[in-house]
């Protein structure tokens, strides 16, 4: 499959509480892995709060803080970033990527975006830091700009 382009699939980036409410029969793997590790805490918590990166990046954009979280969408080779700071306080956003209308449902409590095309099909997206999205998509459009 060398050279093949991988497809994307929709996913949910959410909290455990929101997931469990939506999918109450979900099972979770045991934390008894045989390794001495505290699985109750996020090992990257301090990284999220810091402006430092763990590796150098080729491109930098001063548009947002490096670690501003963005919802990134690709449609027909067009890219658009939706900074979480601009989604706060909104529930439903009607927008376009290129000429294609989309709807974003934003869940504030879980910081979750679900995106649909005009036919109601869920659209895959990514939730990433601004620096990462920008490095892969420097020609991105930005919501609200």
mmCIF file of C-alpha atoms in Angstrom:
data_model
loop_
_atom_site.group_PDB
_atom_site.id
_atom_site.type_symbol
_atom_site.label_atom_id
_atom_site.label_comp_id
_atom_site.label_asym_id
_atom_site.label_seq_id
_atom_site.Cartn_x
_atom_site.Cartn_y
_atom_site.Cartn_z
ATOM 1 C CA UNK A 1 0.000 0.000 0.000
ATOM 2 C CA UNK A 2 3.048 2.272 -0.376
ATOM 3 C CA UNK A 3 1.900 5.572 -1.810
ATOM 4 C CA UNK A 4 -1.767 4.888 -1.062
ATOM 5 C CA UNK A 5 -3.722 7.712 0.540
ATOM 6 C CA UNK A 6 -5.499 6.706 3.720
ATOM 7 C CA UNK A 7 -9.133 7.624 4.130
ATOM 8 C CA UNK A 8 -10.506 9.364 7.189
ATOM 9 C CA UNK A 9 -13.371 8.314 9.394
ATOM 10 C CA UNK A 10 -15.518 10.319 11.821
ATOM 11 C CA UNK A 11 -14.602 10.122 15.514
ATOM 12 C CA UNK A 12 -15.559 11.717 18.803
ATOM 13 C CA UNK A 13 -13.022 13.555 20.942
ATOM 14 C CA UNK A 14 -14.946 13.867 24.178
ATOM 15 C CA UNK A 15 -14.967 13.308 27.907
ATOM 16 C CA UNK A 16 -15.578 9.930 29.499
ATOM 17 C CA UNK A 17 -18.759 11.258 31.144
ATOM 18 C CA UNK A 18 -20.233 12.463 27.852
ATOM 19 C CA UNK A 19 -19.255 9.217 26.110
ATOM 20 C CA UNK A 20 -20.745 7.028 28.849
ATOM 21 C CA UNK A 21 -23.995 9.017 28.745
ATOM 22 C CA UNK A 22 -24.271 8.551 24.974
ATOM 23 C CA UNK A 23 -23.049 4.925 24.940
ATOM 24 C CA UNK A 24 -23.945 3.478 28.359
ATOM 25 C CA UNK A 25 -23.015 -0.118 27.458
ATOM 26 C CA UNK A 26 -19.409 0.779 26.609
ATOM 27 C CA UNK A 27 -16.732 -1.490 28.052
ATOM 28 C CA UNK A 28 -13.254 -0.257 28.962
ATOM 29 C CA UNK A 29 -9.963 -2.127 28.999
ATOM 30 C CA UNK A 30 -8.531 -2.821 32.429
ATOM 31 C CA UNK A 31 -5.815 -0.531 33.798
ATOM 32 C CA UNK A 32 -4.205 -3.641 35.276
ATOM 33 C CA UNK A 33 -1.587 -3.869 32.527
ATOM 34 C CA UNK A 34 1.359 -5.221 34.464
ATOM 35 C CA UNK A 35 3.136 -1.868 34.160
ATOM 36 C CA UNK A 36 3.675 0.515 37.049
ATOM 37 C CA UNK A 37 1.824 3.526 35.650
ATOM 38 C CA UNK A 38 -0.893 5.794 36.985
ATOM 39 C CA UNK A 39 -3.602 5.660 34.325
ATOM 40 C CA UNK A 40 -5.843 8.021 36.302
ATOM 41 C CA UNK A 41 -3.881 11.119 35.305
ATOM 42 C CA UNK A 42 -2.881 12.643 31.983
ATOM 43 C CA UNK A 43 0.893 12.369 31.459
ATOM 44 C CA UNK A 44 0.790 15.399 29.142
ATOM 45 C CA UNK A 45 -1.097 17.769 31.474
ATOM 46 C CA UNK A 46 1.913 20.060 31.995
ATOM 47 C CA UNK A 47 2.692 19.997 28.257
ATOM 48 C CA UNK A 48 -0.783 21.340 27.456
ATOM 49 C CA UNK A 49 -0.255 24.298 29.804
ATOM 50 C CA UNK A 50 3.238 25.118 28.524
ATOM 51 C CA UNK A 51 4.087 27.037 25.343
ATOM 52 C CA UNK A 52 7.073 24.779 24.653
ATOM 53 C CA UNK A 53 7.000 22.077 21.999
ATOM 54 C CA UNK A 54 8.651 18.669 22.262
ATOM 55 C CA UNK A 55 10.178 18.992 18.777
ATOM 56 C CA UNK A 56 10.978 21.745 16.276
ATOM 57 C CA UNK A 57 8.373 22.708 13.672
ATOM 58 C CA UNK A 58 9.038 23.922 10.150
ATOM 59 C CA UNK A 59 6.309 26.556 9.962
ATOM 60 C CA UNK A 60 5.081 28.995 12.609
ATOM 61 C CA UNK A 61 1.966 31.147 12.539
ATOM 62 C CA UNK A 62 1.334 33.977 14.979
ATOM 63 C CA UNK A 63 -2.403 33.895 14.188
ATOM 64 C CA UNK A 64 -3.064 32.012 17.443
ATOM 65 C CA UNK A 65 -1.167 30.663 20.395
ATOM 66 C CA UNK A 66 0.782 27.562 19.290
ATOM 67 C CA UNK A 67 -1.363 25.321 21.441
ATOM 68 C CA UNK A 68 -4.732 26.853 20.682
ATOM 69 C CA UNK A 69 -6.960 23.861 20.074
ATOM 70 C CA UNK A 70 -8.565 23.833 16.650
ATOM 71 C CA UNK A 71 -11.120 21.685 14.907
ATOM 72 C CA UNK A 72 -9.634 21.036 11.476
ATOM 73 C CA UNK A 73 -11.666 19.992 8.467
ATOM 74 C CA UNK A 74 -10.580 18.932 4.977
ATOM 75 C CA UNK A 75 -13.097 18.838 2.162
ATOM 76 C CA UNK A 76 -12.166 18.477 -1.503
ATOM 77 C CA UNK A 77 -8.570 19.569 -0.840
ATOM 78 C CA UNK A 78 -9.709 22.705 0.988
ATOM 79 C CA UNK A 79 -8.787 23.125 4.646
ATOM 80 C CA UNK A 80 -10.397 25.136 7.409
ATOM 81 C CA UNK A 81 -9.490 25.597 11.060
ATOM 82 C CA UNK A 82 -12.095 26.347 13.708
ATOM 83 C CA UNK A 83 -10.330 27.664 16.831
ATOM 84 C CA UNK A 84 -12.050 26.418 19.962
ATOM 85 C CA UNK A 85 -11.892 29.965 21.360
ATOM 86 C CA UNK A 86 -14.210 31.044 18.515
ATOM 87 C CA UNK A 87 -16.615 28.138 19.021
ATOM 88 C CA UNK A 88 -17.198 28.805 22.726
ATOM 89 C CA UNK A 89 -20.732 29.875 23.528
ATOM 90 C CA UNK A 90 -22.098 28.551 20.230
ATOM 91 C CA UNK A 91 -24.163 25.404 19.766
ATOM 92 C CA UNK A 92 -24.689 25.205 16.019
ATOM 93 C CA UNK A 93 -22.513 26.844 13.400
ATOM 94 C CA UNK A 94 -23.542 26.978 9.747
ATOM 95 C CA UNK A 95 -20.561 27.584 7.504
ATOM 96 C CA UNK A 96 -18.947 26.634 4.209
ATOM 97 C CA UNK A 97 -15.686 25.047 3.204
ATOM 98 C CA UNK A 98 -15.187 26.266 -0.307
ATOM 99 C CA UNK A 99 -18.700 26.158 -1.698
ATOM 100 C CA UNK A 100 -19.816 23.208 0.424
ATOM 101 C CA UNK A 101 -22.220 24.022 3.264
ATOM 102 C CA UNK A 102 -21.499 22.330 6.589
ATOM 103 C CA UNK A 103 -23.012 22.338 10.055
ATOM 104 C CA UNK A 104 -20.939 22.086 13.211
ATOM 105 C CA UNK A 105 -22.603 21.037 16.435
ATOM 106 C CA UNK A 106 -20.431 22.242 19.326
ATOM 107 C CA UNK A 107 -20.826 20.709 22.773
ATOM 108 C CA UNK A 108 -19.255 23.132 25.224
ATOM 109 C CA UNK A 109 -19.144 20.869 28.280
ATOM 110 C CA UNK A 110 -17.168 18.143 26.531
ATOM 111 C CA UNK A 111 -15.420 20.425 24.007
ATOM 112 C CA UNK A 112 -16.692 18.161 21.226
ATOM 113 C CA UNK A 113 -17.464 19.037 17.621
ATOM 114 C CA UNK A 114 -19.633 16.931 15.350
ATOM 115 C CA UNK A 115 -19.700 18.064 11.731
ATOM 116 C CA UNK A 116 -22.252 17.264 9.029
ATOM 117 C CA UNK A 117 -22.569 17.943 5.318
ATOM 118 C CA UNK A 118 -25.789 19.272 3.760
ATOM 119 C CA UNK A 119 -27.158 15.721 3.432
ATOM 120 C CA UNK A 120 -26.675 14.977 7.131
ATOM 121 C CA UNK A 121 -23.625 12.762 6.690
ATOM 122 C CA UNK A 122 -21.032 13.070 9.426
ATOM 123 C CA UNK A 123 -17.759 14.608 8.235
ATOM 124 C CA UNK A 124 -14.412 13.458 9.643
ATOM 125 C CA UNK A 125 -12.338 16.132 11.342
ATOM 126 C CA UNK A 126 -9.351 16.462 13.608
ATOM 127 C CA UNK A 127 -8.907 18.129 16.957
ATOM 128 C CA UNK A 128 -5.344 19.363 17.231
ATOM 129 C CA UNK A 129 -3.107 22.157 18.357
ATOM 130 C CA UNK A 130 -2.866 25.138 16.025
ATOM 131 C CA UNK A 131 0.864 24.590 15.382
ATOM 132 C CA UNK A 132 0.245 21.024 14.200
ATOM 133 C CA UNK A 133 -2.729 21.874 11.983
ATOM 134 C CA UNK A 134 -0.864 24.826 10.467
ATOM 135 C CA UNK A 135 2.252 22.757 9.709
ATOM 136 C CA UNK A 136 0.230 20.239 7.730
ATOM 137 C CA UNK A 137 -2.117 22.849 6.210
ATOM 138 C CA UNK A 138 -0.397 26.267 5.940
ATOM 139 C CA UNK A 139 -2.960 27.313 3.301
ATOM 140 C CA UNK A 140 -5.848 26.759 5.714
ATOM 141 C CA UNK A 141 -8.800 29.089 5.956
ATOM 142 C CA UNK A 142 -9.680 30.235 9.464
ATOM 143 C CA UNK A 143 -13.238 30.447 10.776
ATOM 144 C CA UNK A 144 -14.224 33.953 11.771
ATOM 145 C CA UNK A 145 -11.505 35.688 9.807
#
